[in-house]
Backbone as CSV, one residue per row, in Angstrom:
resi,resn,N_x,N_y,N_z,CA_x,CA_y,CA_z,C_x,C_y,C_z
1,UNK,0.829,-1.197,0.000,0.000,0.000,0.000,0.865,1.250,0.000
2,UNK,0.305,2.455,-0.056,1.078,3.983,-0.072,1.780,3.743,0.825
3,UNK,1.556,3.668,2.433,2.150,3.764,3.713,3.342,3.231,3.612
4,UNK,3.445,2.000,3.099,4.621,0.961,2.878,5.512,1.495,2.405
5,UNK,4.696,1.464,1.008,5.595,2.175,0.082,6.458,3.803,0.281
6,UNK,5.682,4.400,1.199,6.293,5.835,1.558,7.314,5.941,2.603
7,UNK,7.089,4.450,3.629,7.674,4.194,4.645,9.535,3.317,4.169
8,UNK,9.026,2.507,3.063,10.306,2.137,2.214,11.322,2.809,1.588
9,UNK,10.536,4.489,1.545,11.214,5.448,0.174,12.490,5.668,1.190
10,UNK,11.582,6.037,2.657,12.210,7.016,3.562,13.550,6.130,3.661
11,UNK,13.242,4.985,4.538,14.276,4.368,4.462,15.707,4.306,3.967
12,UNK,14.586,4.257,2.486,16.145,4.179,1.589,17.222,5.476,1.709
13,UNK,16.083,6.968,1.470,16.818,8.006,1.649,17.820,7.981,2.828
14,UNK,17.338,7.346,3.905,18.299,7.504,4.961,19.039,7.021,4.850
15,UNK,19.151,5.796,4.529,20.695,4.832,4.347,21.574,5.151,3.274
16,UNK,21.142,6.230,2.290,21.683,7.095,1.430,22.081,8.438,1.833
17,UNK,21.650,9.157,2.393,22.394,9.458,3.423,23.450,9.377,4.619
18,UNK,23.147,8.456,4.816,24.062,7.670,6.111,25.285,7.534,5.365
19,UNK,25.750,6.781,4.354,26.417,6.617,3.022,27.250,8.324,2.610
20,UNK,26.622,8.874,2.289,27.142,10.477,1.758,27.916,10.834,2.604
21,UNK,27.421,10.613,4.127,28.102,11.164,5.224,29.338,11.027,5.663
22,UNK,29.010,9.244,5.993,30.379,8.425,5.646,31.179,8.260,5.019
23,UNK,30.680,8.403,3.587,32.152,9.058,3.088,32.894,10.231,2.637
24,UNK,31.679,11.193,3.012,32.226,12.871,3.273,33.010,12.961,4.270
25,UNK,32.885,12.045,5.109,33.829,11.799,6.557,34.946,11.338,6.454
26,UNK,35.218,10.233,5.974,36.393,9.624,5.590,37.042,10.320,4.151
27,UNK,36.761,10.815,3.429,37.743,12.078,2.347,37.757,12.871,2.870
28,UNK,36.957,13.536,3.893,37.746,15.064,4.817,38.966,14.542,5.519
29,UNK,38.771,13.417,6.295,39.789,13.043,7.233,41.346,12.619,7.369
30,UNK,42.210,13.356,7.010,43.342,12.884,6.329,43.817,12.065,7.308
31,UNK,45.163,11.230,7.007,45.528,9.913,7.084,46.382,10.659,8.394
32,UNK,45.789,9.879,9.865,46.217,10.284,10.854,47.776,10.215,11.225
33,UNK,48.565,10.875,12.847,49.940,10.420,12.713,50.045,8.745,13.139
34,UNK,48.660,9.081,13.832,48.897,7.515,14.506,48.348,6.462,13.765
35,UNK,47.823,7.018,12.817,47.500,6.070,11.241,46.545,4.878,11.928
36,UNK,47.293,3.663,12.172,46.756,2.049,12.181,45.835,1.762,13.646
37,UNK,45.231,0.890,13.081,44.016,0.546,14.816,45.374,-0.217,15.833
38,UNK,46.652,-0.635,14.556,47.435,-1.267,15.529,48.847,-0.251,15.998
39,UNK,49.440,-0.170,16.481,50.176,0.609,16.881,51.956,0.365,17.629
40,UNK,52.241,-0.128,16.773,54.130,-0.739,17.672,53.295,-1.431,18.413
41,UNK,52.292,-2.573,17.884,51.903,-3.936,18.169,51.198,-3.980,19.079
42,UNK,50.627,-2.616,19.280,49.476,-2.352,20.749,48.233,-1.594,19.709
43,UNK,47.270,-2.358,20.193,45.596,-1.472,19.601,45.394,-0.450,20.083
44,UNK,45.187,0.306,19.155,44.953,2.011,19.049,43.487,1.870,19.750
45,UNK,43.632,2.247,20.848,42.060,2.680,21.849,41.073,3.544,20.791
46,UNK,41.581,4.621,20.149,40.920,5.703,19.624,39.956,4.955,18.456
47,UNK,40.751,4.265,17.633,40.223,3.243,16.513,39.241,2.527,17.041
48,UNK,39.794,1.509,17.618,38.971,0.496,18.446,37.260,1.112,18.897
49,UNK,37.647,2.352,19.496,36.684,2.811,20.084,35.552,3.378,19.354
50,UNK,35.765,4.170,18.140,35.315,5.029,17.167,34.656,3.559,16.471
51,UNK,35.313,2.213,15.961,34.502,1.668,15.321,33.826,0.954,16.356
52,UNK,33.594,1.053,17.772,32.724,-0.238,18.448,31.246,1.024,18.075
53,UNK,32.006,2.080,18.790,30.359,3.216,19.051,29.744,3.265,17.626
54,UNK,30.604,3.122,16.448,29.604,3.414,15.063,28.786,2.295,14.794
55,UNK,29.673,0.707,14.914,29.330,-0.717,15.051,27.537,-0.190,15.352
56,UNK,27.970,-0.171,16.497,26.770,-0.318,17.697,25.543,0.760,17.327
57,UNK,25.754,2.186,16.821,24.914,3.044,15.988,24.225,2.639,14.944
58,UNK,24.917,2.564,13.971,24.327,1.642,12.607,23.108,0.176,13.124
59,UNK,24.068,-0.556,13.442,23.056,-1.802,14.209,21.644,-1.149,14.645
60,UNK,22.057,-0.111,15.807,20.783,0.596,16.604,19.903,1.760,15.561
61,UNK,20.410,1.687,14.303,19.557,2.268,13.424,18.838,1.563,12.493
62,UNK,19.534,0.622,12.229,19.305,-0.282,11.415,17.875,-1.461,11.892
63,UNK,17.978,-1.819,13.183,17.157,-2.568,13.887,16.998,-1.940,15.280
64,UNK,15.863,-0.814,15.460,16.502,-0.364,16.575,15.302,-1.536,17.436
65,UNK,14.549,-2.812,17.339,13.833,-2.942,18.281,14.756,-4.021,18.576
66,UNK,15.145,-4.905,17.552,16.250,-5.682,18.046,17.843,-5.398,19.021
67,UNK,17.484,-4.274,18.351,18.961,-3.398,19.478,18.393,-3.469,20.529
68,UNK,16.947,-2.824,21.081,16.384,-3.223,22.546,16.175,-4.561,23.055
69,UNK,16.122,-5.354,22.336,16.098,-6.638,22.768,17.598,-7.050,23.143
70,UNK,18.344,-6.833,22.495,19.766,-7.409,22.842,20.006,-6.806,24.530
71,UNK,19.263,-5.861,24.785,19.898,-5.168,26.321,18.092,-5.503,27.140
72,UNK,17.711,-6.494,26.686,16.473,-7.440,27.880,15.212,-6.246,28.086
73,UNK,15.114,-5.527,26.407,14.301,-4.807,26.414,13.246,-4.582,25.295
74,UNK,12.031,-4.091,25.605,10.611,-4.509,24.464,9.834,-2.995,24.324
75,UNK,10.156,-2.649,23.084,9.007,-1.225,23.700,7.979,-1.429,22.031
76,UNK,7.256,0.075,22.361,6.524,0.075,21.373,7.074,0.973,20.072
77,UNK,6.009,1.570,19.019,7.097,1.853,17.560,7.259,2.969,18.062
78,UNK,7.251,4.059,19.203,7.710,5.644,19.673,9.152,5.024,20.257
79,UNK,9.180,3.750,21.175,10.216,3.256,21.880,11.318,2.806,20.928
80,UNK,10.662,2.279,19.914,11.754,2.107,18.884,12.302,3.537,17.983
81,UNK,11.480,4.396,17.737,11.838,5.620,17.149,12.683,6.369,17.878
82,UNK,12.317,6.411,19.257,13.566,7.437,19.802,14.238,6.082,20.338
83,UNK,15.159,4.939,20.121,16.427,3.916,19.958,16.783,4.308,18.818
84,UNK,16.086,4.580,17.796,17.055,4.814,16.285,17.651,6.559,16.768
85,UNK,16.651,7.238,17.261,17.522,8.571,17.444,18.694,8.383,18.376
86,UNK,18.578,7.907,19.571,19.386,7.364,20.296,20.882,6.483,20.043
87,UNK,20.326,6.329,18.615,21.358,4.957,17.866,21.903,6.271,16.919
88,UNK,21.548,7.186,16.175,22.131,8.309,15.475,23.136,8.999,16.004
89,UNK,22.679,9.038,17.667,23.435,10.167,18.245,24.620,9.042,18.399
90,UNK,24.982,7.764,18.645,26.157,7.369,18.350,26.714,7.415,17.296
91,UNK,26.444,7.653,16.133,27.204,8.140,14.745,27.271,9.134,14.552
92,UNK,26.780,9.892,15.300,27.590,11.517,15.519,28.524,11.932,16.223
93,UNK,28.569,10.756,17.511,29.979,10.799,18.075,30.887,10.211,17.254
94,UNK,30.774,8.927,16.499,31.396,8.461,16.038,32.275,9.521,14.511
95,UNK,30.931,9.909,14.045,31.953,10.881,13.453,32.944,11.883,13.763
96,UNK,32.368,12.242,14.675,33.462,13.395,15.435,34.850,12.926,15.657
97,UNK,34.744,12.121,16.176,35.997,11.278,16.628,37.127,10.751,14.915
98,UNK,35.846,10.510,13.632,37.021,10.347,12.179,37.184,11.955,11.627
99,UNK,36.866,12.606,12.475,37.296,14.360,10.941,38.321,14.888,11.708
100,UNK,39.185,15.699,11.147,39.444,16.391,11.315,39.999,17.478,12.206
101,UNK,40.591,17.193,13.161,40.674,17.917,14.523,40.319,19.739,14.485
102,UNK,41.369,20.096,13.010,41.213,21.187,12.843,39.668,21.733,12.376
103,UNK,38.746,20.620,11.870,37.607,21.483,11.623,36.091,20.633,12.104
104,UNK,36.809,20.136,12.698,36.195,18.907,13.462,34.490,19.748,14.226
105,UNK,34.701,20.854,14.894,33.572,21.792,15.775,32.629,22.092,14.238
106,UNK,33.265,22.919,13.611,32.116,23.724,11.936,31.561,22.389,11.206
107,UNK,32.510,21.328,11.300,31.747,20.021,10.763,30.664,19.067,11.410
108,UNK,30.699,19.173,12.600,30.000,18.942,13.381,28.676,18.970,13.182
109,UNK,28.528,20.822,13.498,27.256,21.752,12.920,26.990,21.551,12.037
110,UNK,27.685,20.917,10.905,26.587,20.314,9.692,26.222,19.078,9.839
111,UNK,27.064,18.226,10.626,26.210,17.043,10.866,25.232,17.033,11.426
112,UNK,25.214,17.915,12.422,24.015,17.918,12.957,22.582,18.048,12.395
113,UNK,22.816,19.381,10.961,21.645,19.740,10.396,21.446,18.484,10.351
114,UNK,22.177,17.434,9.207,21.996,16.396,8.551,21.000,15.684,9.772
115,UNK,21.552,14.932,10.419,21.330,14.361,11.639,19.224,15.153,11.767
116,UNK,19.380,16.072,12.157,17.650,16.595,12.431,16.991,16.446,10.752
117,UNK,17.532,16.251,9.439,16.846,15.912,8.318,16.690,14.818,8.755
118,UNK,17.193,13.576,8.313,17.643,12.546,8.467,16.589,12.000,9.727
119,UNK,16.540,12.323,10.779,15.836,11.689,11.913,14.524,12.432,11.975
120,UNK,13.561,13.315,10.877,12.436,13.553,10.581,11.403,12.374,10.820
121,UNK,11.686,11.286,10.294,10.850,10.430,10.657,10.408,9.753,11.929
122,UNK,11.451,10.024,12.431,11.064,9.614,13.667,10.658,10.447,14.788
123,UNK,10.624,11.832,14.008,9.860,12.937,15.255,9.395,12.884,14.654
124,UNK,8.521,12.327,14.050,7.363,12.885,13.157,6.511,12.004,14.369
125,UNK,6.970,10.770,14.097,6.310,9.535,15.508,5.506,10.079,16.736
126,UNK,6.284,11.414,17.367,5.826,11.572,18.355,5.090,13.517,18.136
127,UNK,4.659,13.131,16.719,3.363,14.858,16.448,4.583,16.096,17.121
128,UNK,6.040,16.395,17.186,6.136,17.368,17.396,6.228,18.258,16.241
129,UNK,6.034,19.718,16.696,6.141,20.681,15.278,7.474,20.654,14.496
130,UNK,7.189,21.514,14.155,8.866,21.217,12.715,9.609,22.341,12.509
131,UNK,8.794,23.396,13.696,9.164,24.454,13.962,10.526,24.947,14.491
132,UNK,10.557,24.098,15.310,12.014,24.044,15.476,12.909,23.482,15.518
133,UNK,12.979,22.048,14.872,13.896,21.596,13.932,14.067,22.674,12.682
134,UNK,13.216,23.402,11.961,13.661,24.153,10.984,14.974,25.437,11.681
135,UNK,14.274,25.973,12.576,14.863,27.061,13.092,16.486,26.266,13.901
136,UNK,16.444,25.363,14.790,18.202,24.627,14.886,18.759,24.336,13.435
137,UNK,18.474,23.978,12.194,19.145,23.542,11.331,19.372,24.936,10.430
138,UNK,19.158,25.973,10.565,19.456,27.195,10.074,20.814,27.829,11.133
139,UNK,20.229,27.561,12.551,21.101,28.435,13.569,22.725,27.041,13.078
140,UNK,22.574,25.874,13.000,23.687,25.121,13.038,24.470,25.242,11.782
141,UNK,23.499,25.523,10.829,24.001,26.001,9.092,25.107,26.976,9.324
142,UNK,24.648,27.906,9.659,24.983,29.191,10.122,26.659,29.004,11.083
143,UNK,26.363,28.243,11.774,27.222,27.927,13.043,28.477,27.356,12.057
144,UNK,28.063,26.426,11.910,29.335,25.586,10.781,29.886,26.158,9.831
145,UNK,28.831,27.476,9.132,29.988,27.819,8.331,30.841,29.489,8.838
146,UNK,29.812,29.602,9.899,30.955,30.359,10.231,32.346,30.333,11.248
147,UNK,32.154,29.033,12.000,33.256,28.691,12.360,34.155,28.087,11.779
148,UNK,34.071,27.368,10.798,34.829,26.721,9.159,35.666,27.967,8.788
149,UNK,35.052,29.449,8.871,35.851,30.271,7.972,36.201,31.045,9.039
150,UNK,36.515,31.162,9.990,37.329,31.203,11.868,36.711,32.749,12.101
151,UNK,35.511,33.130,11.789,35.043,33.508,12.302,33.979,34.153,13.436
152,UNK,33.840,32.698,13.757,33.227,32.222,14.867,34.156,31.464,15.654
153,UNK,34.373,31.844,17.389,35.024,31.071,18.017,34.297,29.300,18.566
154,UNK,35.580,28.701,18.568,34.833,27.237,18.269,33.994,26.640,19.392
155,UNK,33.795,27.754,21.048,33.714,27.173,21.828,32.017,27.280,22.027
156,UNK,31.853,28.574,20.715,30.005,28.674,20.418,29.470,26.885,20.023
157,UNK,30.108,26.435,19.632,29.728,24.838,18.707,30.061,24.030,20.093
158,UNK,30.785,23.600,20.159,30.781,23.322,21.872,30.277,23.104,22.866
159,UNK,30.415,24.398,23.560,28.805,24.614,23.983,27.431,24.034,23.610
160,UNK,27.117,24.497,22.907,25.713,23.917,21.899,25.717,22.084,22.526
161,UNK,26.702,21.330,21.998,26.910,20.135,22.367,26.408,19.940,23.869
162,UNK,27.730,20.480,24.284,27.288,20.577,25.741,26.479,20.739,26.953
163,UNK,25.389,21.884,26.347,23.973,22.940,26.716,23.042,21.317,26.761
164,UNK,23.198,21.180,25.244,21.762,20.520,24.970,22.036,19.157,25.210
165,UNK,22.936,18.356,25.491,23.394,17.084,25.970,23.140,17.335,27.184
166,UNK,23.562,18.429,28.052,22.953,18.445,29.178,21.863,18.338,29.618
167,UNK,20.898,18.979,28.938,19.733,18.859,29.561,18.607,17.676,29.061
168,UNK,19.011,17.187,27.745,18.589,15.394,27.797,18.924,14.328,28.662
169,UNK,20.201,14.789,28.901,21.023,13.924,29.762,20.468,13.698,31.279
170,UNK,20.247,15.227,31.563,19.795,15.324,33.206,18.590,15.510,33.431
171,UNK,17.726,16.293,32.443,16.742,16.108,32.752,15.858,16.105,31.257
172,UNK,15.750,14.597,30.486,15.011,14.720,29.499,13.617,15.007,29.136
173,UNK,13.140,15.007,30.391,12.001,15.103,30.932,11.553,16.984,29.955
174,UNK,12.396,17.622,30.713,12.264,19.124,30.286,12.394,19.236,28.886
175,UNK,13.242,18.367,28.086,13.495,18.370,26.483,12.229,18.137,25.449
176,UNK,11.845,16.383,26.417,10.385,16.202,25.568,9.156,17.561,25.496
177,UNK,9.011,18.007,26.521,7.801,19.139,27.026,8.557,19.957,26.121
178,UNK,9.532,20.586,25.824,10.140,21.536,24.993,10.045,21.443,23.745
179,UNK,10.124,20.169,23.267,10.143,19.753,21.630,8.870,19.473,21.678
180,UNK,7.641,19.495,22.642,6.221,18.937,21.933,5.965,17.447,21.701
181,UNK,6.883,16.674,22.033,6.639,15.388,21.999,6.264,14.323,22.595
182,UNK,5.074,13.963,21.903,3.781,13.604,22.137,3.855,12.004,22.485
183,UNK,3.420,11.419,23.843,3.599,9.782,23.604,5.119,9.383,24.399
184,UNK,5.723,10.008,24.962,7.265,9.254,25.329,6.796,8.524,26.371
185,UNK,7.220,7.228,26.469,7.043,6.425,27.507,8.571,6.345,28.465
186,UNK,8.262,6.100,29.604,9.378,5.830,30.668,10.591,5.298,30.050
187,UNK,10.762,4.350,29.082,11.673,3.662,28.565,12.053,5.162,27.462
188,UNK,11.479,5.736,26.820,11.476,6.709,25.618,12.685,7.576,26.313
189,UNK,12.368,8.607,27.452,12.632,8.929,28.340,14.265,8.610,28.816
190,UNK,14.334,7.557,28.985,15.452,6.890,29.484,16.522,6.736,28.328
191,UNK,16.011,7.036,26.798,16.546,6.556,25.886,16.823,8.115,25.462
192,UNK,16.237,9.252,25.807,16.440,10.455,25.369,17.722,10.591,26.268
193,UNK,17.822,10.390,27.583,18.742,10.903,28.528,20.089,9.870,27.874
194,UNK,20.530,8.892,27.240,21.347,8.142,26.709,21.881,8.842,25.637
195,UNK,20.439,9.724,24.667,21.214,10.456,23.763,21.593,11.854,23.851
196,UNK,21.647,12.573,25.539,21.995,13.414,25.626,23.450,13.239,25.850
197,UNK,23.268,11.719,26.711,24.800,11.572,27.117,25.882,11.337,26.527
198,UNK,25.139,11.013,24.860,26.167,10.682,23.602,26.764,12.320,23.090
199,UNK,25.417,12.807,23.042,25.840,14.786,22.663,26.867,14.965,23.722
200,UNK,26.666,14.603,24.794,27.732,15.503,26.068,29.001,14.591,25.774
201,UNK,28.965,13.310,25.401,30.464,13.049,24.473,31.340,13.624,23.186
202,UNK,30.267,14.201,22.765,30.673,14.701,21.515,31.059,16.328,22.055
203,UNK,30.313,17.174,22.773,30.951,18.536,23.838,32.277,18.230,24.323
204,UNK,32.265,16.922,25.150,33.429,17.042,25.915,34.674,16.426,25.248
205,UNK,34.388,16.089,24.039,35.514,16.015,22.952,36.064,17.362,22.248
206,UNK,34.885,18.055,21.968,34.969,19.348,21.321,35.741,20.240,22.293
207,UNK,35.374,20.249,23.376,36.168,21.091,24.315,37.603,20.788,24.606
208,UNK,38.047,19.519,25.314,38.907,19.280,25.301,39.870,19.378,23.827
209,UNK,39.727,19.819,22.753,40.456,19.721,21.188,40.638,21.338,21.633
210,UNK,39.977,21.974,22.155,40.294,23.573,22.169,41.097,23.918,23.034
211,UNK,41.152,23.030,24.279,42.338,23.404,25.575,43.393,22.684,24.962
212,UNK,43.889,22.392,23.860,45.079,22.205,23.401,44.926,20.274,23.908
213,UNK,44.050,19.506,24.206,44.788,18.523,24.676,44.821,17.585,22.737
214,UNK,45.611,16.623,23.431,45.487,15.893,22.064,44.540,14.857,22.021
215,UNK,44.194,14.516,20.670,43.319,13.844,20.295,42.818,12.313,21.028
216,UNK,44.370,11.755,21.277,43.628,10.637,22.328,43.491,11.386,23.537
217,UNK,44.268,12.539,24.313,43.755,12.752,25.517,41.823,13.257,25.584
218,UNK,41.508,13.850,24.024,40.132,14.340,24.412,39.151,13.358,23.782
219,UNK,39.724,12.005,23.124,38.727,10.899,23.372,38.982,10.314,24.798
220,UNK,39.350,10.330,25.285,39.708,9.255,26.365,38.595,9.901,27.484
221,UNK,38.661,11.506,27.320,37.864,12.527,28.304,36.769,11.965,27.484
222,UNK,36.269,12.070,26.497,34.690,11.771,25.773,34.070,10.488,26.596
223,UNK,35.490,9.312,26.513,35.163,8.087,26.719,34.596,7.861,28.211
224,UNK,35.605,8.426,29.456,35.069,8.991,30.301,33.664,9.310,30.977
225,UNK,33.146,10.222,30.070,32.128,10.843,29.824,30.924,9.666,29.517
226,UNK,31.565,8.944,28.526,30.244,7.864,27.446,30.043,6.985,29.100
227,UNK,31.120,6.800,30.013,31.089,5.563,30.892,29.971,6.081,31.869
228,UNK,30.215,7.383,32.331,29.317,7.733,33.360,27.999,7.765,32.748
229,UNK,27.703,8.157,31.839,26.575,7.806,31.325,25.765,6.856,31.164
230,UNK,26.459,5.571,30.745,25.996,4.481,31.041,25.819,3.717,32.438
231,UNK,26.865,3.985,33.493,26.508,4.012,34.716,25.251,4.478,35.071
232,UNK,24.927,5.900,34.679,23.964,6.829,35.395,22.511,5.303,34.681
233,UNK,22.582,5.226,33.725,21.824,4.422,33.141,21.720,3.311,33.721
234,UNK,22.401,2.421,34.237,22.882,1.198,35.050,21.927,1.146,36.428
235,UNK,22.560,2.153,36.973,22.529,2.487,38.390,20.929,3.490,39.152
236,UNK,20.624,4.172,38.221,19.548,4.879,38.285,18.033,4.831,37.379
237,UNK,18.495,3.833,36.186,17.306,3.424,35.613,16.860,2.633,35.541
238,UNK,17.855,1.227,35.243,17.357,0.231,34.449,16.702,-0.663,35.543
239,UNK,16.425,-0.653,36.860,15.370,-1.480,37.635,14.038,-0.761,37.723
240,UNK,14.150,0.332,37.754,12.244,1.308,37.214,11.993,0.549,36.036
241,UNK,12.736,0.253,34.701,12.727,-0.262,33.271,12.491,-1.526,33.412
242,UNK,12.896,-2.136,34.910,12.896,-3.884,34.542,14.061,-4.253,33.946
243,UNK,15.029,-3.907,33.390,16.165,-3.887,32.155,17.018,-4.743,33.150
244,UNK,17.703,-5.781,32.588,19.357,-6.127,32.937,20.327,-4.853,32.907
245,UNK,21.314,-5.323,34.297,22.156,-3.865,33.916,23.446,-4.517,33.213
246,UNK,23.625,-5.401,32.588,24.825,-6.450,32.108,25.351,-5.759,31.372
247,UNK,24.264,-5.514,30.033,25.235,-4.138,28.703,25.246,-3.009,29.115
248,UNK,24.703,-2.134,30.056,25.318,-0.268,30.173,26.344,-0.704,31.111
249,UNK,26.505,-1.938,32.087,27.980,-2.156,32.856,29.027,-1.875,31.793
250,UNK,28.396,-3.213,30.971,30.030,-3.415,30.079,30.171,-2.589,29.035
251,UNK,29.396,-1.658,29.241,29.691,-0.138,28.194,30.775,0.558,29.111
252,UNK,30.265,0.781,30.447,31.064,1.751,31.222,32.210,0.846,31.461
253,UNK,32.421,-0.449,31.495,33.876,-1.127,31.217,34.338,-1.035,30.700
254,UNK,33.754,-1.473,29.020,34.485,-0.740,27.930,35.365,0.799,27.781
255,UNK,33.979,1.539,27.954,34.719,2.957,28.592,35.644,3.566,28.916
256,UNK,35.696,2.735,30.024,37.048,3.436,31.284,38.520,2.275,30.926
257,UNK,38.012,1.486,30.055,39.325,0.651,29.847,39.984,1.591,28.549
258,UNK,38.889,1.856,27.707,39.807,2.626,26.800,40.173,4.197,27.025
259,UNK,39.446,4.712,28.180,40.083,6.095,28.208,41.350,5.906,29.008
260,UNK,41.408,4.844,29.692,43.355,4.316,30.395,43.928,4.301,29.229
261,UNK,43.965,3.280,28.792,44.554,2.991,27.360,45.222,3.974,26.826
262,UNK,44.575,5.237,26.303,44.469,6.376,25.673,45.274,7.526,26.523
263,UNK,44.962,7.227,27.366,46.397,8.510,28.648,47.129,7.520,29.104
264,UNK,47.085,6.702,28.681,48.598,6.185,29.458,49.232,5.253,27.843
C-alpha cells in the first residue's frame, strides 16, 4: 500500500544518506599520525573505540527494536523511534571522533543539520512541530559555516553540544515538554537521557580539542564521559525499566578501559 511504500522510500533516503556522510567523513579526514588501529603492536584505543560506538549506531539504526532486545528490552514503535535517534546520536559521536581535529567543531554543525533531516521520521512519531527543527538547522548552518571560515570562536559549537546534551542527559524530561513530543514512555525517556549523554560526548571532545589537549587525551575525556553515562543508566534506571544492567555495565567497562589505554 502507499504507507509501505512511503515508509520504504524514507528508508532508503536515509541509508543514502548515512552513506554520503560516511564518506564525506572519511575524504575530509586525512591519514592520521597515529595512522593504524594497531600501533608498535598495541591497539589504538581511539580506533577500536570510534569503530565499536559506530558498530553499535548503525546496528541501533538499522534494527533499533532488536537493538532493545539485545539489552532485555521490548518497547513500542515511539520506543523504537527514539532507539534509532538514540542509535544516530552514536554516529555523531562516532563521526566526530574520524574528521578532522582542525575542523572537526564547523563540521559537526553540519552534521548535525543532517542528523535533524535525516531523523524527521522519527519525530514525526511523536506529532512534534517542525518548527524548530527548521529554526536549529538554520542556527547550526549558520554555526558551521561560520566557524569553518574562523570567524566564529569554536567554543560557540561546543557549547551547543554541551547545553543541549545536558539537559537530555539530566533532565530529558524538560526536552520532551520543549520539543512537543507527544507519547514518550518511561523507557522513551530513558533513551532520550542516553542520547543526551552521547551529545555531552561529543561537547566534551569538542572542548577538550580547544584546551590544546590531544586527540587521544580528548577521546579518552569523551570516553570517560560515554562511561558515566551508562553508569547513570545502570545504576539509576534500568530497575524502574525492569532492564538487565549487564550491557550499560560493560559499556562503562568498555569505557574506562579505553580512556586508560588512551592517557597512558
Amino acid at each position: 500500500n502507499n504507507r509501505t511504500k512511503i515508509a520504504a522510500a524514507r528508508i532508503h533516503t536515509m541509508y543514502k544518506l548515512l552513506l554520503v556522510l560516511a564518506s564525506a567523513a572519511a575524504l575530509k579526514r586525512p591519514q592520521p599520525q597515529r595512522a593504524l588501529a594497531v600501533r608498535g603492536g598495541e591497539i589504538d584505543p581511539l580506533q577500536v573505540g570510534k569503530g565499536i560506538v559506530l558498530a553499535s549506531g548503525i546496528y541501533g539504526v538499522f534494527d533499533p527494536a532488536g537493538n532493545l532486545d539485545k539489552y532485555g528490552m521490548k518497547g513500542n514503535d515511539k520506543d523504537n523511534a527514539m532507539m534509532r535517534l538514540t542509535a544516530w546520536s552514536q554516529i555523531l559521536y562516532a563521526a566526530a571522533l574520524n574528521l578532522d581535529t582542525d575542523s572537526v567543531h564547523g563540521q559537526m554543525a553540519y552534521h548535525c543539520v543532517a542528523f535533524i533531516l535525516i531523523a524527521q521520521p522519527c519525530f514525526e512519531k511523536f506529532q512534534s512541530p517542525k518548527t524548530a527543527d527548521a529554526i536549529w538547522m538554520a542556527v547550526m548552518a549558520a554555526i558551521g559555516y561560520k566557524t569553518l571560515d574562523g570567524t566564529l570562536n569554536k567554543w560557540v559549537a561546543a557549547a551547543l553540544w554541551l547545553g543541549n546534551g545536558a539537559q537530555f542527559w539530566l533532565a530529558p524530561k524538560s526536552g520532551i515538554d520543549l520539543y512537543e513530543m507527544k507519547g514518550v514512555s518511561k523507557l522513551g525517556e530513558s533513551l532520550m537521557s542516553l542520547w543526551g549523554g552521547q551529545a555531552l560526548c561529543v561537547g566534551t571532545y569538542l572542548a577538550a580539542l580547544i584546551l590544546e589537549k590531544s586527540q587521544s587525551e580528548a577521546f579518552a575525556y569523551s570516553m570517560i564521559m560515554n562511561g558515566v553515562a551508562a553508569l547513570k543508566y545502570a545504576l539509576l534506571e534500568a530497575d524502574d525499566l525492569k532492564a538487565p544492567k549487564t550491557g550499560p555495565l560493560a559499556w562503562a567497562a568498555l569505557s574506562a578501559g579505553l580512556a586508560y589505554k588512551s592517557l597512558n
